[in-house]
């Protein structure tokens, strides 16, 4: 690989290589302050020209790695960070066996973790980014790693992938040096990455016990509804990328989680309402 | 009882399964297929009744020690549940 960067995020190590200097340099800048991984990485991601000659002519990135998605769409080189992120997601989603992977954000306070799950657009990144600036420790915006043996949640504090309106909201309260480049017209719209606070990186090896699972829905009037353990189980099996591959360990991990953690669904019309709801629910749960 | 036993013999394939009841639903992990099933009554009770081989009639008799059926009631529903459980792999022909 011509250009390469090795990174550790929580318990996971990545090696990202590219035929181009640009994406690797952008990754180095964005991941400033992350520990460097050793020689053996858990996942290898390669960003290579879709056709050899395209390295010079209209460059476009093809994603490759230990697991290859055959129809992974080529992305313009300007979207190299998005391509790297998608490839890292794919590698983990398909390959991870140490942890039950939940498609969820997570934040921690007082040693207890809040898991925020939901489909794209539910507000995982927006809410975890906001909470991470307001007294919570950011643990991840994409994957929550549940340890099947201990029931503990491992941080996976990658740079937060802010989309569309969430970008301006965070730019208003976070220093500019923590942001990556703005990428327009990606498959997920406009994207700008934001590096978590230094504290979240310094504590990336510090696990937390899950205390609540939140199922947010954005764009609806304020509403709160408890989610019973059976419903939480069903929704979390769907939110997990490797539940089936984890077999009995996945079943035990997830049934353990839903029996010990209350589930709450919230509808919210704006981030301020969500913040107020989460703080209230958290305070009530802690009593 | 006392009638001739007819129909296929079934047995539950859940000896190594893990299960847990939550909110009246039974979550069951079936190692042979790697699938997780979410079962509503009476399916878990049927599986329990099929720990030993039995035909539909025998299952009905076993269930009637726990549940109150009117005479002639339940047979049709039981056939339907048995067919579902068989297609899901949780019950097989003995």
Coordinates of C-alpha atoms in Angstrom, one line a residue:
Chain A
X1 CA 0.0 0.0 0.0
X2 CA 1.5 3.4 -1.0
X3 CA 0.0 5.4 1.8
X4 CA -1.1 3.9 5.1
X5 CA -2.3 4.9 8.6
X6 CA -2.8 2.6 11.6
X7 CA -5.3 3.5 14.2
X8 CA -6.7 2.2 17.4
X9 CA -10.3 3.1 18.4
X10 CA -11.3 1.6 21.7
X11 CA -10.5 -2.1 21.6
X12 CA -10.3 -2.2 17.8
X13 CA -7.3 -1.6 15.5
X14 CA -7.5 -0.6 11.8
X15 CA -5.0 -0.3 9.1
X16 CA -6.2 1.9 6.3
X17 CA -4.2 2.0 3.1
X18 CA -4.7 3.9 0.0
X19 CA -3.3 4.4 -3.5
X20 CA -3.7 8.1 -2.9
X21 CA -2.0 10.4 -0.3
X22 CA -5.1 12.6 0.1
X23 CA -7.5 10.3 2.0
X24 CA -4.7 9.0 4.3
X25 CA -3.6 12.6 5.1
X26 CA -7.2 13.5 5.8
X27 CA -7.6 10.5 8.1
X28 CA -4.4 11.4 10.0
X29 CA -5.7 14.9 10.6
X30 CA -9.1 13.8 11.7
X31 CA -7.7 11.1 14.0
X32 CA -5.1 13.4 15.6
X33 CA -4.7 12.2 19.2
X34 CA -5.9 8.6 18.6
X35 CA -3.3 6.0 19.6
X36 CA -1.4 4.4 16.8
X37 CA -2.0 0.6 16.3
X38 CA 0.9 -1.9 16.2
X39 CA 1.8 -4.1 13.2
X40 CA -1.2 -6.4 13.4
X41 CA -4.5 -4.8 12.9
X42 CA -8.0 -6.3 13.4
X43 CA -9.2 -4.8 10.2
X44 CA -7.6 -3.8 7.0
X45 CA -9.3 -1.3 4.7
X46 CA -8.0 -0.5 1.2
X47 CA -9.0 2.5 -0.8
X48 CA -8.0 1.9 -4.3
X49 CA -8.7 3.1 -7.8
X50 CA -11.8 1.6 -9.3
X51 CA -9.7 1.0 -12.4
X52 CA -6.0 1.2 -12.3
X53 CA -5.8 4.2 -14.6
X54 CA -8.4 6.1 -12.7
X55 CA -5.8 7.1 -10.1
X56 CA -5.0 10.0 -12.5
X57 CA -8.2 10.4 -14.5
X58 CA -11.3 11.4 -12.5
X59 CA -10.2 9.6 -9.4
X60 CA -12.8 7.5 -7.7
X61 CA -12.4 5.3 -4.6
X62 CA -13.3 1.6 -4.5
X63 CA -13.5 0.1 -1.1
X64 CA -11.8 -3.1 -0.4
X65 CA -10.8 -5.0 2.7
X66 CA -10.9 -8.3 4.5
X67 CA -14.6 -8.4 3.6
X68 CA -15.6 -7.0 0.3
X69 CA -19.0 -5.7 -0.6
X70 CA -19.2 -6.6 -4.3
X71 CA -21.3 -3.7 -5.2
X72 CA -19.6 -1.1 -2.9
X73 CA -20.2 2.0 -4.9
X74 CA -17.2 3.9 -6.1
X75 CA -17.0 7.3 -4.5
X76 CA -15.3 10.4 -5.7
X77 CA -11.9 10.9 -4.2
X78 CA -13.1 14.0 -2.4
X79 CA -15.3 11.6 -0.3
X80 CA -12.3 9.6 0.8
X81 CA -13.1 10.0 4.4
X82 CA -16.6 8.8 3.9
X83 CA -15.3 5.8 1.9
X84 CA -12.8 5.0 4.7
X85 CA -15.6 5.2 7.3
X86 CA -18.0 3.0 5.2
X87 CA -15.2 0.5 4.8
X88 CA -14.3 0.5 8.5
X89 CA -18.0 0.0 9.3
X90 CA -18.4 -2.8 6.8
X91 CA -15.3 -4.7 8.1
X92 CA -16.6 -4.5 11.6
X93 CA -20.2 -5.2 10.9
X94 CA -19.3 -8.4 9.1
X95 CA -16.2 -9.5 10.9
X96 CA -16.5 -8.7 14.5
X97 CA -16.8 -11.8 16.9
X98 CA -15.5 -10.5 20.2
X99 CA -18.4 -8.2 20.8
X100 CA -22.1 -8.0 20.1
X101 CA -22.3 -5.1 17.7
X102 CA -25.3 -2.8 18.1
X103 CA -25.9 -0.1 15.5
X104 CA -26.2 2.5 18.2
X105 CA -24.5 5.5 19.7
X106 CA -23.5 5.5 23.4
X107 CA -22.5 8.0 26.0
X108 CA -21.6 7.6 29.7
X109 CA -22.2 9.5 32.9
X110 CA -21.3 8.5 36.5
X111 CA -19.9 5.2 35.2
X112 CA -23.2 4.1 33.5
X113 CA -23.8 4.0 29.8
X114 CA -26.8 5.2 27.8
X115 CA -27.3 3.3 24.5
X116 CA -29.0 5.3 21.8
X117 CA -30.2 3.1 18.9
X118 CA -32.4 3.6 15.9
X119 CA -32.3 3.7 12.1
X120 CA -30.5 6.4 10.1
X121 CA -32.1 9.7 10.8
X122 CA -33.2 8.8 14.3
X123 CA -30.5 11.1 15.7
X124 CA -27.7 8.8 17.0
X125 CA -24.9 11.0 15.8
X126 CA -26.6 14.3 16.6
X127 CA -27.6 13.3 20.1
X128 CA -24.4 11.6 21.1
X129 CA -22.3 14.5 19.7
X130 CA -24.5 17.0 21.7
X131 CA -24.4 15.0 24.9
X132 CA -20.6 14.6 24.5
X133 CA -20.3 18.4 24.7
X134 CA -22.6 18.7 27.6
X135 CA -21.4 16.7 30.5
X136 CA -21.5 13.2 29.1
X137 CA -18.5 11.1 27.9
X138 CA -18.9 10.3 24.2
X139 CA -18.4 6.6 23.6
X140 CA -19.4 6.2 20.0
X141 CA -22.0 7.3 17.4
X142 CA -22.1 4.2 15.1
X143 CA -21.4 1.0 17.0
X144 CA -21.9 0.0 20.6
X145 CA -19.7 -2.9 21.5
X146 CA -21.3 -5.2 24.1
X147 CA -19.0 -7.6 25.8
X148 CA -20.9 -10.9 25.9
X149 CA -18.8 -12.2 28.9
X150 CA -19.1 -9.2 31.2
X151 CA -22.1 -7.3 29.9
X152 CA -20.0 -4.2 29.7
X153 CA -20.0 -1.7 26.9
X154 CA -16.7 -0.8 25.3
X155 CA -16.1 2.7 23.9
X156 CA -15.7 3.0 20.1
X157 CA -15.2 6.8 19.9
X158 CA -14.6 7.3 16.3
X159 CA -15.0 10.9 14.9
X160 CA -18.7 11.6 14.8
X161 CA -20.2 11.6 11.3
X162 CA -22.4 14.7 11.4
X163 CA -25.0 15.0 8.7
X164 CA -26.8 18.0 7.1
X165 CA -28.5 20.2 9.8
X166 CA -26.5 18.7 12.6
X167 CA -23.3 20.2 11.2
X168 CA -24.1 23.8 11.8
X169 CA -25.6 23.0 15.3
X170 CA -22.3 21.5 16.4
X171 CA -20.1 24.1 14.6
X172 CA -21.8 26.7 16.9
X173 CA -20.4 25.0 20.1
X174 CA -17.2 23.2 19.1
X175 CA -13.7 24.5 18.2
X176 CA -13.0 24.5 14.4
X177 CA -9.9 22.4 14.7
X178 CA -12.0 19.4 15.8
X179 CA -13.8 19.3 12.4
X180 CA -12.8 17.5 9.2
X181 CA -13.5 18.8 5.8
X182 CA -17.1 19.4 4.6
X183 CA -18.1 16.8 2.1
X184 CA -21.1 17.6 -0.1
X185 CA -23.4 15.2 -2.0
X186 CA -22.2 12.0 -0.4
X187 CA -24.5 9.0 -0.4
X188 CA -25.7 10.3 3.1
X189 CA -26.0 14.0 2.0
X190 CA -23.6 16.6 3.4
X191 CA -21.2 15.2 5.9
X192 CA -18.6 16.7 8.2
X193 CA -16.7 14.7 10.8
X194 CA -16.1 16.0 14.3
X195 CA -13.4 14.6 16.6
X196 CA -14.7 13.8 20.1
X197 CA -13.4 15.7 23.1
X198 CA -9.9 14.8 24.3
X199 CA -11.3 13.2 27.4
X200 CA -13.3 10.7 25.3
X201 CA -10.1 9.7 23.6
X202 CA -8.1 9.5 26.7
X203 CA -10.7 7.2 28.2
X204 CA -11.3 5.0 25.2
X205 CA -10.2 1.9 27.1
X206 CA -12.6 2.6 30.0
X207 CA -15.8 0.4 29.8
X208 CA -19.1 1.3 31.3
X209 CA -22.1 -0.8 32.4
X210 CA -25.2 -0.1 30.3
X211 CA -28.0 1.5 32.3
X212 CA -30.6 2.5 29.7
X213 CA -31.5 1.8 26.1
X214 CA -33.0 4.8 24.2
X215 CA -35.1 4.5 21.0
X216 CA -35.3 8.0 19.7
X217 CA -37.5 9.2 16.8
X218 CA -36.8 12.6 15.3
X219 CA -39.4 14.8 13.8
X220 CA -42.4 14.0 16.0
X221 CA -44.1 15.8 18.9
X222 CA -42.5 15.2 22.3
X223 CA -43.5 11.8 23.6
X224 CA -42.1 9.2 26.0
X225 CA -43.0 5.6 26.1
X226 CA -41.5 2.7 28.0
X227 CA -40.2 -0.2 25.8
X228 CA -40.6 -3.5 27.5
X229 CA -37.7 -6.1 27.5
X230 CA -39.3 -8.3 24.8
X231 CA -39.8 -5.4 22.4
X232 CA -36.3 -4.1 23.2
X233 CA -34.9 -7.5 22.5
X234 CA -36.6 -7.7 19.1
X235 CA -35.5 -4.2 18.1
X236 CA -32.0 -4.8 19.2
X237 CA -31.6 -8.1 17.3
X238 CA -32.5 -6.0 14.3
X239 CA -30.1 -3.3 15.3
X240 CA -27.2 -5.7 15.7
X241 CA -25.0 -6.5 12.7
X242 CA -23.6 -9.7 14.0
X243 CA -26.3 -11.1 16.3
X244 CA -26.8 -14.2 14.1
X245 CA -23.1 -14.9 13.8
X246 CA -22.6 -14.6 17.5
X247 CA -25.1 -17.4 18.0
X248 CA -25.8 -18.4 21.7
X249 CA -23.3 -15.8 23.0
X250 CA -25.3 -13.1 21.2
X251 CA -28.6 -14.4 22.6
X252 CA -27.2 -14.4 26.2
X253 CA -25.6 -11.0 25.8
X254 CA -28.8 -9.4 24.5
X255 CA -31.2 -11.1 26.9
X256 CA -28.9 -10.0 29.7
X257 CA -28.9 -6.5 28.5
X258 CA -32.7 -6.1 28.1
X259 CA -33.3 -7.7 31.5
X260 CA -31.0 -5.3 33.4
X261 CA -31.6 -2.1 31.3
X262 CA -34.8 -0.2 31.0
X263 CA -35.8 0.7 27.5
X264 CA -37.4 4.0 26.6
X265 CA -38.7 5.4 23.3
X266 CA -38.7 9.1 22.8
X267 CA -40.1 11.2 20.0
X268 CA -38.6 14.7 19.7
X269 CA -39.1 17.6 17.4
X270 CA -35.7 19.2 18.0
X271 CA -32.4 18.5 19.7
X272 CA -33.1 20.8 22.7
X273 CA -36.2 18.8 23.5
X274 CA -34.3 15.5 23.3
X275 CA -31.6 16.8 25.6
X276 CA -34.1 17.9 28.2
X277 CA -35.9 14.5 27.9
X278 CA -32.7 12.5 28.2
X279 CA -31.5 14.4 31.3
X280 CA -34.9 14.0 33.0
X281 CA -35.1 10.2 32.2
X282 CA -31.5 9.7 33.3
X283 CA -32.1 11.5 36.6
X284 CA -35.2 9.5 37.2
X285 CA -33.5 6.2 36.4
X286 CA -30.6 7.0 38.8
X287 CA -32.9 7.5 41.7
Chain B
X1 CA -57.8 -41.5 25.8
X2 CA -58.5 -45.0 25.0
X3 CA -58.7 -44.0 21.3
X4 CA -56.4 -45.4 18.8
X5 CA -53.3 -43.1 18.3
X6 CA -53.2 -41.8 14.8
X7 CA -51.3 -39.1 12.9
X8 CA -47.5 -38.5 12.8
X9 CA -45.3 -38.6 15.9
X10 CA -43.6 -35.4 16.7
X11 CA -40.8 -34.4 19.0
X12 CA -39.4 -31.0 20.0
X13 CA -35.9 -30.2 18.7
X14 CA -35.2 -27.9 21.6
X15 CA -33.0 -30.0 24.0
X16 CA -30.0 -27.7 23.7
X17 CA -32.1 -24.5 23.2
X18 CA -31.8 -21.5 25.4
X19 CA -35.0 -19.8 26.3
X20 CA -36.2 -17.0 28.4
X21 CA -39.7 -15.6 29.1
X22 CA -40.2 -11.9 28.8
X23 CA -43.5 -10.1 29.1
X24 CA -45.4 -13.3 28.3
X25 CA -43.3 -14.0 25.2
X26 CA -40.7 -16.8 25.1
X27 CA -37.4 -15.9 23.4
X28 CA -35.8 -19.1 22.2
X29 CA -32.4 -19.6 20.7
X30 CA -32.3 -22.8 18.6
X31 CA -28.6 -23.9 18.2
X32 CA -29.3 -26.3 15.4
X33 CA -30.4 -23.5 13.0
X34 CA -28.7 -20.6 14.8
X35 CA -32.1 -18.8 14.8
X36 CA -33.8 -16.9 17.5
X37 CA -37.6 -17.4 17.8
X38 CA -40.1 -15.3 19.6
X39 CA -42.9 -17.5 20.6
X40 CA -46.4 -16.6 22.0
X41 CA -48.5 -19.1 23.9
X42 CA -49.4 -21.9 23.3
X43 CA -46.2 -22.6 21.2
X44 CA -43.8 -22.9 24.2
X45 CA -46.3 -25.1 26.0
X46 CA -46.6 -27.3 22.9
X47 CA -42.8 -27.6 22.8
X48 CA -42.7 -28.6 26.5
X49 CA -45.4 -31.2 25.8
X50 CA -43.2 -32.6 23.0
X51 CA -40.1 -33.3 25.2
X52 CA -41.2 -36.9 24.6
X53 CA -42.5 -38.0 21.2
X54 CA -46.3 -37.8 20.7
X55 CA -48.9 -37.2 18.0
X56 CA -51.3 -34.3 18.0
X57 CA -53.8 -36.3 20.1
X58 CA -51.2 -37.0 22.7
X59 CA -50.1 -33.4 22.8
X60 CA -53.6 -32.3 23.3
X61 CA -54.0 -34.8 26.1
X62 CA -50.7 -33.6 27.8
X63 CA -51.8 -29.9 27.4
X64 CA -55.2 -30.6 28.9
X65 CA -53.6 -31.5 32.2
X66 CA -52.5 -27.8 32.4
X67 CA -55.2 -26.0 30.4
X68 CA -58.9 -26.2 30.3
X69 CA -60.2 -27.3 26.9
X70 CA -63.8 -27.9 26.1
X71 CA -64.3 -31.4 24.5
X72 CA -63.4 -31.2 20.8
X73 CA -61.8 -27.8 21.2
X74 CA -58.2 -27.0 20.4
X75 CA -57.5 -29.8 17.9
X76 CA -57.6 -27.7 14.8
X77 CA -55.6 -24.9 16.4
X78 CA -53.1 -27.4 17.6
X79 CA -52.6 -28.9 14.1
X80 CA -51.9 -25.4 12.8
X81 CA -49.4 -24.6 15.6
X82 CA -47.6 -28.0 15.0
X83 CA -47.3 -27.2 11.3
X84 CA -45.7 -23.9 12.1
X85 CA -43.4 -25.3 14.6
X86 CA -42.4 -28.1 12.2
X87 CA -41.6 -25.6 9.4
X88 CA -39.6 -23.5 11.8
X89 CA -37.5 -26.6 12.7
X90 CA -38.4 -26.4 16.4
X91 CA -40.5 -29.6 16.1
X92 CA -39.6 -32.6 13.9
X93 CA -41.1 -36.0 13.1
X94 CA -40.0 -38.5 15.7

